Short mmCIF file of C-alpha atoms in Angstrom, two decimals:
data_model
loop_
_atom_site.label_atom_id
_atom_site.label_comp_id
_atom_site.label_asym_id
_atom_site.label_seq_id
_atom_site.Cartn_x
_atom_site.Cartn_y
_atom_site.Cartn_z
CA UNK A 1 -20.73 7.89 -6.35
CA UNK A 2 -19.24 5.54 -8.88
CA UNK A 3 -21.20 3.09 -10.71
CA UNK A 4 -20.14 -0.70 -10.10
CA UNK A 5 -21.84 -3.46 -11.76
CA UNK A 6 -21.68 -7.23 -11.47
CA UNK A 7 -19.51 -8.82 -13.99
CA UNK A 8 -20.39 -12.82 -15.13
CA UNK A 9 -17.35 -13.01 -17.77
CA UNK A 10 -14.37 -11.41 -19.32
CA UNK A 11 -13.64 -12.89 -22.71
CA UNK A 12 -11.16 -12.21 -25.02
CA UNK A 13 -8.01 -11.41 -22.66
CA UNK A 14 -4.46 -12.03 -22.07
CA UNK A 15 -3.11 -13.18 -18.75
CA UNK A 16 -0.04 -13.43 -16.75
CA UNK A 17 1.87 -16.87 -17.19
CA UNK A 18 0.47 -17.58 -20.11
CA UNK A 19 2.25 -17.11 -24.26
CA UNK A 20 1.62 -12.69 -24.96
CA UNK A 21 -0.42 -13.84 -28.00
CA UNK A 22 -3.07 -16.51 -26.27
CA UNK A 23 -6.39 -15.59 -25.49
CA UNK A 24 -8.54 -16.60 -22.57
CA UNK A 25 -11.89 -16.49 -21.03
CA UNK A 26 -12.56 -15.98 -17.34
CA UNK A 27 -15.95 -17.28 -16.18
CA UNK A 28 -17.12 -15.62 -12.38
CA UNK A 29 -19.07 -17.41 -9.92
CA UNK A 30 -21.52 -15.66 -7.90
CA UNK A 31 -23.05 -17.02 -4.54
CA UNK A 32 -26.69 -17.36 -4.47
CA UNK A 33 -27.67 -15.43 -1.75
CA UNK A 34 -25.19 -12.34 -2.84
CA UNK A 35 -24.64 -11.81 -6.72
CA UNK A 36 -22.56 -8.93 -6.15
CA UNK A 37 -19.65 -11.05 -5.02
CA UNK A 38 -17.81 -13.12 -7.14
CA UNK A 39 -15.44 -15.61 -7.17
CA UNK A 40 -13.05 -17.39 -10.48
CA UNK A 41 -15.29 -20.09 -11.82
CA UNK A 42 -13.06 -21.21 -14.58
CA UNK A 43 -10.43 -19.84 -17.05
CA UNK A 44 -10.64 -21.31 -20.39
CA UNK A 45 -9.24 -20.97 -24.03
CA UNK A 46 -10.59 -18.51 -26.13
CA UNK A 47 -12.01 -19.88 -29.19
CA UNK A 48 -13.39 -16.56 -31.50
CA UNK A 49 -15.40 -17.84 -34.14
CA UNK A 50 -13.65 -16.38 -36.89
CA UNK A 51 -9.69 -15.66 -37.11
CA UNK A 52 -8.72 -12.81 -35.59
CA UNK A 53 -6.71 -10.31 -37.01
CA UNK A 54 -3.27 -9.36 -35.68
CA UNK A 55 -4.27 -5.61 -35.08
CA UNK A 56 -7.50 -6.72 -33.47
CA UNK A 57 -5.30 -9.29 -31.23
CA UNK A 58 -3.28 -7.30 -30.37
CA UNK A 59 -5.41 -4.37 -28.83
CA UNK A 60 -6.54 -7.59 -26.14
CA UNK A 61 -6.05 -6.47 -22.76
CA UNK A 62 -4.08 -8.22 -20.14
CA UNK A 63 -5.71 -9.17 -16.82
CA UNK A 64 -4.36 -9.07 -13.76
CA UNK A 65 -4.59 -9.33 -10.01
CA UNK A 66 -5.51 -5.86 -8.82
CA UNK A 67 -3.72 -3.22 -6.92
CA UNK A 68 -2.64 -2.76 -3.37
CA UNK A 69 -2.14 0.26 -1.12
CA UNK A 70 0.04 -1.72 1.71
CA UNK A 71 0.48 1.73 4.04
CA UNK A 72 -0.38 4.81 2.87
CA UNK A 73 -1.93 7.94 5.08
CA UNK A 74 -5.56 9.01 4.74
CA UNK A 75 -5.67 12.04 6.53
CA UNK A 76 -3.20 13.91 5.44
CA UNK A 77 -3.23 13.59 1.87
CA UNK A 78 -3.16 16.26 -0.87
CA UNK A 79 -2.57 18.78 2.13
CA UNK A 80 -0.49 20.85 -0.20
CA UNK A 81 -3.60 20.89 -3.23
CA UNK A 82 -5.96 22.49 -0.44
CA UNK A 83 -5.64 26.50 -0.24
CA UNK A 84 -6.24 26.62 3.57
CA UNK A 85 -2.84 25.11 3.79
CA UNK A 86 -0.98 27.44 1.19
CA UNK A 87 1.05 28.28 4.13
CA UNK A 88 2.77 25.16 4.86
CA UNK A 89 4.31 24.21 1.57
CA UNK A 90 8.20 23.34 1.86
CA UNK A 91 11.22 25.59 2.42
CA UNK A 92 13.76 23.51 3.84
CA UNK A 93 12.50 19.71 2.84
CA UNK A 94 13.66 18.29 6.49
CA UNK A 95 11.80 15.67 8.52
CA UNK A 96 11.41 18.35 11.55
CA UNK A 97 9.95 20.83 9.12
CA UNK A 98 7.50 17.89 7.86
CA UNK A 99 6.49 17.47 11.43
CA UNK A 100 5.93 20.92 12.47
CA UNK A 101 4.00 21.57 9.14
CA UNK A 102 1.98 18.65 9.28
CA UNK A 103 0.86 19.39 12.97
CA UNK A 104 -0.12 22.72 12.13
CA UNK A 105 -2.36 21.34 9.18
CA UNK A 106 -3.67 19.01 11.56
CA UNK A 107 -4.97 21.64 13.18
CA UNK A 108 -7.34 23.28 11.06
CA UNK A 109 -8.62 19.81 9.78
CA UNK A 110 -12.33 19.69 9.78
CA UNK A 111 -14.23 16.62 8.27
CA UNK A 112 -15.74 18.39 5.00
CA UNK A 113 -12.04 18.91 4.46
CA UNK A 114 -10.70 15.52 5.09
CA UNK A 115 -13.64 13.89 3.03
CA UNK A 116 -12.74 15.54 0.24
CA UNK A 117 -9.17 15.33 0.48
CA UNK A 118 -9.34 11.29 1.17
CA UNK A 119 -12.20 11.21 -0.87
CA UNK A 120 -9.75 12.41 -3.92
CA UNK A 121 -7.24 9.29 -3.01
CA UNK A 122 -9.51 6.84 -3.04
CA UNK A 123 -10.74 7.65 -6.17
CA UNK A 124 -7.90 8.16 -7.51
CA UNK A 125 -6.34 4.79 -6.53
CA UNK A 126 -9.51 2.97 -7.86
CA UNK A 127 -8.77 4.71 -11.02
CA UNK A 128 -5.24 3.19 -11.09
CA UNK A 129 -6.69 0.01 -9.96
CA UNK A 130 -6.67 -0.36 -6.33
CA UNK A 131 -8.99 -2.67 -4.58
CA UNK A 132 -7.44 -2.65 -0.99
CA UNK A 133 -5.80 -0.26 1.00
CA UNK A 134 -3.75 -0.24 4.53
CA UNK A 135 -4.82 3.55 5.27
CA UNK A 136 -3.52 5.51 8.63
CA UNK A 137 -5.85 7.82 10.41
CA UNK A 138 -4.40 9.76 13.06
CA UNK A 139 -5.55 10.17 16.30
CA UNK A 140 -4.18 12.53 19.10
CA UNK A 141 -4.76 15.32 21.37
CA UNK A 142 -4.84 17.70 17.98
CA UNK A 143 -7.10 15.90 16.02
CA UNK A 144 -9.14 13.74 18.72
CA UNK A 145 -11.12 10.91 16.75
CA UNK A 146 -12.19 13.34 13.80
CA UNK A 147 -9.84 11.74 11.44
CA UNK A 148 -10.66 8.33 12.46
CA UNK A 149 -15.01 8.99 12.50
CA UNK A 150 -13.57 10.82 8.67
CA UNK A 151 -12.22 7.34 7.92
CA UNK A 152 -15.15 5.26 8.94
CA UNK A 153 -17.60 6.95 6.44
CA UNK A 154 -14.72 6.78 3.71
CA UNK A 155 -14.94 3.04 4.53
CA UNK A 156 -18.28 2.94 4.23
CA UNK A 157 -18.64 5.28 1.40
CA UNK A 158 -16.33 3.54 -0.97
CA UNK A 159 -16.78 -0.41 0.17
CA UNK A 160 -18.32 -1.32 -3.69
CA UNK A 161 -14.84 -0.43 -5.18
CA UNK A 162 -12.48 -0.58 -2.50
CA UNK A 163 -11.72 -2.45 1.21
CA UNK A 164 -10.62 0.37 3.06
CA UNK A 165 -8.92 -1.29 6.20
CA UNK A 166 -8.03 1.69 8.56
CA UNK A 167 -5.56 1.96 10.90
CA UNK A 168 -5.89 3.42 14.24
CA UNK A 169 -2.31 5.72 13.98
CA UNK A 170 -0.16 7.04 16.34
CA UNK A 171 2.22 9.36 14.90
CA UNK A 172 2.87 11.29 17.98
CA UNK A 173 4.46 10.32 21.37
CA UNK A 174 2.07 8.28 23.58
CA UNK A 175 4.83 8.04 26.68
CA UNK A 176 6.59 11.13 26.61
CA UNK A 177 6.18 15.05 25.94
CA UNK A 178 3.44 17.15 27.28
CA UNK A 179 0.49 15.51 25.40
CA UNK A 180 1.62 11.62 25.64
CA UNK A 181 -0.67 10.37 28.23
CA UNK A 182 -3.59 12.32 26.68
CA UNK A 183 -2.98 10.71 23.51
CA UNK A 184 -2.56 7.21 24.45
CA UNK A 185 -6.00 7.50 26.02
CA UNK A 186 -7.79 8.46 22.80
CA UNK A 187 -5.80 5.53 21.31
CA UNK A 188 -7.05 3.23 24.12
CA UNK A 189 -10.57 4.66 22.87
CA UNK A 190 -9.92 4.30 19.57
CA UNK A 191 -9.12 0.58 19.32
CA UNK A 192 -11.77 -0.22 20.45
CA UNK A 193 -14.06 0.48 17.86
CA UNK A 194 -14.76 -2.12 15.03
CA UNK A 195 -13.83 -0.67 11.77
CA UNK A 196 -10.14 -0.16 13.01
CA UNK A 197 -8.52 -3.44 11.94
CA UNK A 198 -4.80 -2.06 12.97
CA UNK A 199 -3.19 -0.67 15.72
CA UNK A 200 -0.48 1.35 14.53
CA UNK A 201 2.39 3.47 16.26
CA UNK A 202 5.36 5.47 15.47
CA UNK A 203 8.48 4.26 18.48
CA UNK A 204 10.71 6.91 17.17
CA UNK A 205 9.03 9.83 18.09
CA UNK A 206 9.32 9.52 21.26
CA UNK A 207 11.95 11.14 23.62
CA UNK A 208 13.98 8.17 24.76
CA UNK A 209 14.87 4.65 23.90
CA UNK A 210 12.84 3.16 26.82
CA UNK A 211 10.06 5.31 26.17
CA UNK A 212 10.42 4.02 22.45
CA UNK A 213 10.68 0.63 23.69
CA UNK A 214 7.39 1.37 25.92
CA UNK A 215 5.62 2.43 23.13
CA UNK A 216 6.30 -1.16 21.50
CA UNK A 217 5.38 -3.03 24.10
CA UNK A 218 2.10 -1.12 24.18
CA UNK A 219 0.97 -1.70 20.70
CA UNK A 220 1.98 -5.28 21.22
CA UNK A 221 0.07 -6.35 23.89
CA UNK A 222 -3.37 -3.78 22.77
CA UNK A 223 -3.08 -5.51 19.33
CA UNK A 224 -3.20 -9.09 21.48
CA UNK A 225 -5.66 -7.56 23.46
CA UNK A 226 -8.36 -6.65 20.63
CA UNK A 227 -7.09 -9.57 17.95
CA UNK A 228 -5.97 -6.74 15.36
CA UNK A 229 -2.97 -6.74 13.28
CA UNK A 230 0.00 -4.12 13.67
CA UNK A 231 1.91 -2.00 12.26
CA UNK A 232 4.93 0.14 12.84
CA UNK A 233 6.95 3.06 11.31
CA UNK A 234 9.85 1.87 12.65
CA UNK A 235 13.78 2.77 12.16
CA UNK A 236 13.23 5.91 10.40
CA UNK A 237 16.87 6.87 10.03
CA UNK A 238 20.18 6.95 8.59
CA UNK A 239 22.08 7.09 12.14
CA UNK A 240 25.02 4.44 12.53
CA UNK A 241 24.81 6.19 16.12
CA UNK A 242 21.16 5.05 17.06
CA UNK A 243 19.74 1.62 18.58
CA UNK A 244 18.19 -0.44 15.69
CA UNK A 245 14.79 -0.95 17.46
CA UNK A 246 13.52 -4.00 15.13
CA UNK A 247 15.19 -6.30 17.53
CA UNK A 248 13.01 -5.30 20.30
CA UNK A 249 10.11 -5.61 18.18
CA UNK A 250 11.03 -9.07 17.31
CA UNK A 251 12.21 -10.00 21.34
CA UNK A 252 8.66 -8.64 22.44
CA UNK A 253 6.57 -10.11 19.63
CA UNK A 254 8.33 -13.52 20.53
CA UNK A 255 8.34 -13.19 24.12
CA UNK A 256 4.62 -11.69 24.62
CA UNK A 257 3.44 -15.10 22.47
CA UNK A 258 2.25 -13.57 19.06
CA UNK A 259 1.85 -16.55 16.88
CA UNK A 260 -0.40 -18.38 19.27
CA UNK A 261 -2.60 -15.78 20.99
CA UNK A 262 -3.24 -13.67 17.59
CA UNK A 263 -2.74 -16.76 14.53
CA UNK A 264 -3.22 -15.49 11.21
CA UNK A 265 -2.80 -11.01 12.66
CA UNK A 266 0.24 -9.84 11.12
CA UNK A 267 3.18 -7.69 11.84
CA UNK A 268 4.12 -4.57 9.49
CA UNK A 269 7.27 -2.52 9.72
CA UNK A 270 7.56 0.50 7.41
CA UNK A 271 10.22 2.71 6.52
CA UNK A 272 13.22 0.91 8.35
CA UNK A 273 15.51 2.94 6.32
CA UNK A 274 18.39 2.22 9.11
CA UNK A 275 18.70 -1.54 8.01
CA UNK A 276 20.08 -0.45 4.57
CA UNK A 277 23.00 0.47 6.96
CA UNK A 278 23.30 -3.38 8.15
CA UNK A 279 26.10 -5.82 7.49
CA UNK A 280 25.13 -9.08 5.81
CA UNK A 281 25.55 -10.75 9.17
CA UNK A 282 23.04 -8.65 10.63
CA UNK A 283 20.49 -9.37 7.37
CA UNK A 284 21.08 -12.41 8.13
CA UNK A 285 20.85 -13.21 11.78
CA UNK A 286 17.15 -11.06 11.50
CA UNK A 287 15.38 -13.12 8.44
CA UNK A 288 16.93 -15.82 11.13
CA UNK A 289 14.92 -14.74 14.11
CA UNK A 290 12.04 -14.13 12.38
CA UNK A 291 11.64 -17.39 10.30
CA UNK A 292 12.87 -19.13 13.64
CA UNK A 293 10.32 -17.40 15.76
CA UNK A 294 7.86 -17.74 13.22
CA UNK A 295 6.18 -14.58 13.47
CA UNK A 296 4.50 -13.34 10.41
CA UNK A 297 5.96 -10.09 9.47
CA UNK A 298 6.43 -8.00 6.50
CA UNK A 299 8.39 -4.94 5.60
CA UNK A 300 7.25 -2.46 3.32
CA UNK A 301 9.76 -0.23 1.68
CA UNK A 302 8.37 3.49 1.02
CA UNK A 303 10.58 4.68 -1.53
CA UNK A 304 8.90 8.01 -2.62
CA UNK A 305 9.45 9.43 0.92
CA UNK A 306 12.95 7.56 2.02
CA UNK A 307 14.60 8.72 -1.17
CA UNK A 308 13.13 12.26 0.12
CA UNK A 309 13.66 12.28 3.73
CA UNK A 310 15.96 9.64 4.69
CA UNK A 311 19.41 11.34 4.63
CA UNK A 312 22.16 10.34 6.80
CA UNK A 313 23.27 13.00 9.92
CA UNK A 314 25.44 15.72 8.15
CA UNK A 315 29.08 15.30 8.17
CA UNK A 316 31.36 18.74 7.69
CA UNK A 317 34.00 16.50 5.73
CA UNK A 318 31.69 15.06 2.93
CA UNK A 319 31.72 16.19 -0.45
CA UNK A 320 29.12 18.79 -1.57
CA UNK A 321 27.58 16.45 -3.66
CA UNK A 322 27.26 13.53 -1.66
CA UNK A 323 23.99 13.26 -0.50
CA UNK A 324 23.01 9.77 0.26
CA UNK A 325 19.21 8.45 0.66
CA UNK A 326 18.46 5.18 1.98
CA UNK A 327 15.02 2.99 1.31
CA UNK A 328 14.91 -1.16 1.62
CA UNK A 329 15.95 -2.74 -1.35
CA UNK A 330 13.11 -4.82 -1.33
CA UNK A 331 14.05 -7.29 -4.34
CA UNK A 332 17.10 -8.08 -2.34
CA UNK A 333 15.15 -8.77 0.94
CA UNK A 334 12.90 -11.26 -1.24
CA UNK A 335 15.55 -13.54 -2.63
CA UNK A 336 18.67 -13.11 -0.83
CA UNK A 337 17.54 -13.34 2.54
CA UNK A 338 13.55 -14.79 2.37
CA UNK A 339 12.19 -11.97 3.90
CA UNK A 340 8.81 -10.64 3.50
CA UNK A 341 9.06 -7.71 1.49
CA UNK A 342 6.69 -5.13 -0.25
CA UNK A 343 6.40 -1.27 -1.51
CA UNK A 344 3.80 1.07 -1.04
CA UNK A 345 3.20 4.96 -1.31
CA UNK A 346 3.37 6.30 2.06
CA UNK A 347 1.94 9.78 1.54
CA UNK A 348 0.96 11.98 -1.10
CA UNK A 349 0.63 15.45 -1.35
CA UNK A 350 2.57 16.46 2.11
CA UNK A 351 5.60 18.04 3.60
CA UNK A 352 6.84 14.30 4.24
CA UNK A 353 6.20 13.75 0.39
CA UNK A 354 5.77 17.10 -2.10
CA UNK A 355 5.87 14.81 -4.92
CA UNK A 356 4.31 11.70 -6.80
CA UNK A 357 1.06 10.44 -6.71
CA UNK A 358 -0.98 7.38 -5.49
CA UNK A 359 -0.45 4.82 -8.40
CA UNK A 360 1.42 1.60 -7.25
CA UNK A 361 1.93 1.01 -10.97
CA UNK A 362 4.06 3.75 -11.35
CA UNK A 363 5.66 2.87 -7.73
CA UNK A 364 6.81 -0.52 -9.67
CA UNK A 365 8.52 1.18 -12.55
CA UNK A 366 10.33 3.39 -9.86
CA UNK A 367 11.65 0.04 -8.50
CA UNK A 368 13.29 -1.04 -12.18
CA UNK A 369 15.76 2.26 -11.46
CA UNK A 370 15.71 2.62 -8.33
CA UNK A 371 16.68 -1.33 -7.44
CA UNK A 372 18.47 -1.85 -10.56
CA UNK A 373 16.50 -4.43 -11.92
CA UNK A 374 15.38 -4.63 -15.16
CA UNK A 375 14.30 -8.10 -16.36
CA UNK A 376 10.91 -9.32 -17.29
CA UNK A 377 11.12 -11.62 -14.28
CA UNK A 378 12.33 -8.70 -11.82
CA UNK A 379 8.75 -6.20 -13.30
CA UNK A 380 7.13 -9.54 -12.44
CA UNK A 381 8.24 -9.22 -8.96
CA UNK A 382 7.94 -5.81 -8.41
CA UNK A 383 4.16 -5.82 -9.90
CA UNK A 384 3.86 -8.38 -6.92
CA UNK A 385 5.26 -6.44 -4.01
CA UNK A 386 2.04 -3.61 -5.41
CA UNK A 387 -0.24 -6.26 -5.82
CA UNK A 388 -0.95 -10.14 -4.29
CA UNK A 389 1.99 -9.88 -1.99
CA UNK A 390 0.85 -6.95 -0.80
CA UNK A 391 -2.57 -7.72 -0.43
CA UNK A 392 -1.26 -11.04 1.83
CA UNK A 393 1.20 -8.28 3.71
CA UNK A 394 -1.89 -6.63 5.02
CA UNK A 395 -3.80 -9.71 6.08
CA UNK A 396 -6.30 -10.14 3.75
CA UNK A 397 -7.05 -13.19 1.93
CA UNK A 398 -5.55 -14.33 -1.66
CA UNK A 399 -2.16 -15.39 -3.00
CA UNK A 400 0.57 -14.42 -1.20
CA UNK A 401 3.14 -14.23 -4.45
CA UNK A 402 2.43 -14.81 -8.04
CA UNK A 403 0.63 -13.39 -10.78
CA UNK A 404 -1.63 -16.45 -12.42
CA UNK A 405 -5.22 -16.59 -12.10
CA UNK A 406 -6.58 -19.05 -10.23
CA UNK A 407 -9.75 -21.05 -10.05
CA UNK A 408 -11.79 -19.84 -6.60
CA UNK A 409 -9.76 -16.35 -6.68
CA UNK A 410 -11.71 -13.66 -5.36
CA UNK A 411 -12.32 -11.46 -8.29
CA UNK A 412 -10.48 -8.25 -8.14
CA UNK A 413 -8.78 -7.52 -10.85
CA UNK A 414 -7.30 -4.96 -12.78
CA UNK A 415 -7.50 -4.68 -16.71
CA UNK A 416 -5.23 -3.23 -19.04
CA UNK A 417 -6.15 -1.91 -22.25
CA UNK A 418 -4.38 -1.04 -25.19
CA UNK A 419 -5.71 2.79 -26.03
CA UNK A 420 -4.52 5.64 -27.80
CA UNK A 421 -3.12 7.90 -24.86
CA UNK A 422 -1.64 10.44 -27.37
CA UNK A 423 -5.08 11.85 -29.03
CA UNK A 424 -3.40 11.29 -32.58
CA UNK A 425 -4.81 8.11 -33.77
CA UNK A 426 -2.07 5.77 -32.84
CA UNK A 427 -2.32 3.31 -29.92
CA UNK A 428 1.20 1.38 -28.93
CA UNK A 429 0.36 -2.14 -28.07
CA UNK A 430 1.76 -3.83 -24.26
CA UNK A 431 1.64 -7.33 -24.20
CA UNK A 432 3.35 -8.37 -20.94
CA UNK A 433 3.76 -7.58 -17.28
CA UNK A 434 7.15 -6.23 -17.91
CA UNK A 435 5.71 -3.63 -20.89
CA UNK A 436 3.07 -2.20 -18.56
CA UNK A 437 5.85 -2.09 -15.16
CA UNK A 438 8.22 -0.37 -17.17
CA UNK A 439 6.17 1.98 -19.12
CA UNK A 440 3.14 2.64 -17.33
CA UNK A 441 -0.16 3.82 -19.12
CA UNK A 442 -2.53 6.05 -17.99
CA UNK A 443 -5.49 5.74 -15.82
CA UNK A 444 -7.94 5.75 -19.21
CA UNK A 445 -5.73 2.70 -19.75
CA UNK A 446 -7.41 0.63 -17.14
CA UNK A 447 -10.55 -1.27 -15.65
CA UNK A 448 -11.04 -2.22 -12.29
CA UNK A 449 -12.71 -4.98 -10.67
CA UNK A 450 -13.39 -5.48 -6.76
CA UNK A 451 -15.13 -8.68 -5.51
CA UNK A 452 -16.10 -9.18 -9.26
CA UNK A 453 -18.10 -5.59 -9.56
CA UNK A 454 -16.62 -3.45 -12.43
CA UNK A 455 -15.97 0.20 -11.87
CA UNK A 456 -17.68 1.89 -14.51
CA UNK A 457 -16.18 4.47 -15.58
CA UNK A 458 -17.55 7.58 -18.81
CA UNK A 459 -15.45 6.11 -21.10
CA UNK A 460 -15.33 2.62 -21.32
CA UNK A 461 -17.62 2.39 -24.28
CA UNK A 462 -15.18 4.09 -26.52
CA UNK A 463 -12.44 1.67 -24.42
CA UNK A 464 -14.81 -1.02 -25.66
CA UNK A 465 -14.61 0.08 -29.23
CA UNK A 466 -11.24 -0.15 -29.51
CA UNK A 467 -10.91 -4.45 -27.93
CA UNK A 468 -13.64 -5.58 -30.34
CA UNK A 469 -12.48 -9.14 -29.57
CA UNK A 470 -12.69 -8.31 -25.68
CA UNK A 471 -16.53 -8.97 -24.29
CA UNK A 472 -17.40 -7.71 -20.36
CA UNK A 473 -20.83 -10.26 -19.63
CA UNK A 474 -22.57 -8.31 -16.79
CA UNK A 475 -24.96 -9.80 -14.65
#
C-alpha cells in the first residue's frame, strides 16, 4: 500500500491567482486529537534568505486544488487489459455491442479480479492527483452485491489517499425485462448499507417511457428515503424522435419535495447527450426550472464516451462522411445559461470506452479542442469543472468554483513540478494553470495531497532535487 505522511508546510510554491513569478508558503493546521488531518492555516509570502536565481525560480511548482473523479465506473474498468476478457474487445463500436459485451464480462467477474482491476484506477488516479471520486458499482441479477462488497474494501483500502464515495448503480432495467423485479430487490438491499452514499440508475434502459419514468420516480423517493444523493445516466441519445426525460426528473424532484426533505443531497445527470439537440428556448426554460425550483443539480458532460458512442440514428441520405457526435458543451452551460456544469471520465478500458485513460488533467486539455476554448481564463475553467466544482458536484465539502487557496481549506492538493520528462537533461518550465491544461505533464510531474497526507511516491527525492527552493515540512 502507498505510503502517506502528514505534511506541516509547503514552502517555496506558486499558486493560482497570484503573479507566475511570486512565491508562497502554505502553513497546515492539524487538529489535536487527529494529526493526520489537516486543514490551511495560513498562506504567506515567501521570503528565501538569499536571492534566488531565475533557473532555480523557475523549477517552483504550482499548487493547486486537487483532482476530481465526478462519475466514473469501478467495476468495469480496464476490462479490455484483463486476458479473461480477450474475447470481448470491439468489432462494431455500437452502444448495443457495449452492452452485450459488458454483460458477458460481468459475468465471469470474481472479486480477485475486480480488486485488481479497480485497484489499478485508483492508483492510477492518485497518481494523476485525484483525491475524490463518484465511482459506480453495479448491482443486478448478474453480478448480485459482489461488485458493491468489491467496492467497500476499495473504500476502505485506499481512504489515506483517496474518498472513494460509491454508488449503488443500476445499469440494467429494474421495471421491465425478465430480470427487472429481481434486480430492483438487490438494489432495495443494496441501499441500505452505509458505505453507499448514492443511489444511482440508468431510465433509458428500460423498455418503455413509463417504465423509464417508473424507474425515476423510484430512485427519487429511495434516495429521500435513505438521505443519499442521486445520480442519473440520463438522455443518452442523439434521437430528435425520443421524449427528453430531464423534464420528468425535474417535475418529480420538485413535486416529491427534494430541497426540503433531503437539504444539502444533490442531483447528478450524466451523459444527456440529447440536450445538445435543444433550441435556446429550451436551454433556457430548463436552467429556468431548475434555478426556480431550486433544486441542486449538476450535469456532468462525459466527453471520452459521447464523442464515441453518441451518434445520431442513421439516415440513408447523409453524406458518407458525416458522422456527428454529441457531448454537453459544458463551458457554454456555465456562462450562458448558469447551469451547473462539470466533466468527468466515465469509463476506461471498456467496450463503452476502448480508449483514454483516467487523468482529469488530460480530460481538461480535451475540453480546449473539443469546446473551442482556448484562453487562459477558459483552462482556468475547465481545470475547475475536474477539480473544486467537481468536488462540490458530488456533495462533498470545499469551494464550489475557483482556484485560490483559502485559509481553513481542507488540504488536498495537487502539486506540479517542473521535471525533465524527456530523459535528456532538459526540463521545460509551466508557470500557469493554462500551461499545465493545455500541455499536460506526466504523472512523475506531480504530488498529491489528501486531507493534508502526502502520497509518497519512489521518486520524489530526485523530484526534490530538482525544486531546491521548494521545502515539504512533514509532521
Amino acid at each position: 500500500m502507498l505510503e502517506v505522511k502528514s505534511i506541516h508546510a509547503l514552502k517555496g510554491v506558486r499558486l493560482a491567482g497570484t503573479p507566475p513569478d511570486s512565491l508562497w508558503n502554505l502553513n497546515i493546521k492539524h487538529p489535536e486529537e487527529d494529526n493526520s488531518k489537516g486543514t490551511i492555516d495560513s498562506i504567506t509570502p515567501y521570503s528565501p534568505s538569499t536571492a534566488l536565481a531565475e533557473d532555480i525560480a523557475s523549477s517552483c511548482p504550482l499548487v493547486l486544488p486537487a483532482l476530481t473523479h465526478p462519475h466514473i465506473h469501478l467495476d468495469k474498468v480496464f476490462v479490455h487489459c484483463a486476458p479473461e476478457y480477450a474475447d470481448l474487445l470491439p468489432s462494431t463500436g455500437s452502444f448495443q455491442e457495449a452492452l452485450s459485451y459488458t454483460s458477458r464480462a460481468k459475468a465471469q467477474f470474481t472479486t480477485p479480479d475486480l480488486l485488481r482491476r479497480g485497484g489499478w484506477l485508483i492508483a492510477e488516479s492518485v497518481a494523476s492527483g485525484v483525491t475524490a471520486m463518484r465511482a459506480y458499482v453495479e448491482v443486478d441479477n448478474a453480478v448480485q452485491l459482489t461488485c458493491l462488497e468489491a467496492g467497500i474494501k476499495l473504500k476502505e483500502t485506499w481512504k489515506a489517499s483517496c474518498h472513494v464515495q460509491l454508488v449503488c448503480f443500476a445499469q440494467d432495467p429494474i421495471f421491465s425485462g425478465p430480470h427487472g423485479e429481481e434486480n430492483r430487490r438487490l438494489m432495495e438491499t443494496a441501499i441500505r448499507k452505509p458505505e453507499v452514499e448514492v443511489i444511482g440508475t440508468t431510465p433509458y434502459v428500460e423498455a418503455t417511457t413509463s417504465d423509464a419514468k417508473q424507474n425515476i420516480e423510484w430512485a427519487i423517493d429511495r434516495a429521500i428515503e435513505r438521505g443519499k444523493h442521486l445520480d442519473f445516466h440520463l438522455d443518452y441519445n442523439l434521437d430528435g424522435g425520443k421524449e427528453a426525460l430531464v423534464w420528468h426528473v425535474i417535475s418529480m424532484l420538485h413535486a416529491k419535495g427534494w430541497i426540503t426533505k433531503v437539504p444539502g443531497k444533490r442531483v447528478m445527470l450524466g451523459h444527456c447527450t440529447k440536450l445538445t439537440l435543444f433550441s435556446d428556448e429550451e436551454w433556457n426554460r430548463l436552467a429556468t426550472l431548475i434555478q426556480e425550483y431550486g433544486l441542486p443539480i449538476s450535469f456532468v458532460g462525459l466527453p471520452t464516451s459521447d464523442i464515441y458512442m453518441a451518434s445520431p440514428p442513421a439516415v440513408s441520405h447523409s453524406p458518407p462522411q458525416v458522422k456527428p457526435r454529441g457531448t454537453l458543451h459544458v463551458p457554454d452551460m456555465i456562462h450562458k445559461y448558469g447551469l451547473d456544469a462539470v466533466i468527468g471520465v466515465n469509463n476506461v478500458g471498456n467496450a463503452f470506452t476502448p480508449w483514454g485513460g483516467p487523468d482529469p488533467l488530460s480530460l481538461a486539455c480535451l475540453g480546449v479542442g473539443l469546446y473551442q476554448k482556448g484562453t487562459q481564463t477558459d483552462a482556468e475553467l475547465l481545470y475547475e469543472c475536474v477539480s473544486t466544482r467537481a468536488r462540490a458536484a458530488i456533495g462533498l465539502d470545499g469551494l464550489s468554483s475557483g482556484l485560490s487557496l483559502q485559509e481553513n481549506q481542507d488540504a488536498d492538493l495537487l502539486i506540479l513540478y517542473n521535471v525533465d520528462e524527456t530523459g535528456l537533461g532538459i526540463s521545460r518550465a509551466r508557470k500557469t494553470v493554462a500551461e499545465f491544461v493545455w500541455d499536460p505533464p506526466g504523472r512523475i510531474s506531480r504530488d498529491v495531497a489528501h486531507a493534508s497526507r502526502l502520497v509518497i511516491k519512489p521518486f520524489a527525492s530526485e523530484r526534490a532535487a530538482s525544486s531546491p527552493a521548494t521545502t515539504v515540512l512533514f509532521l
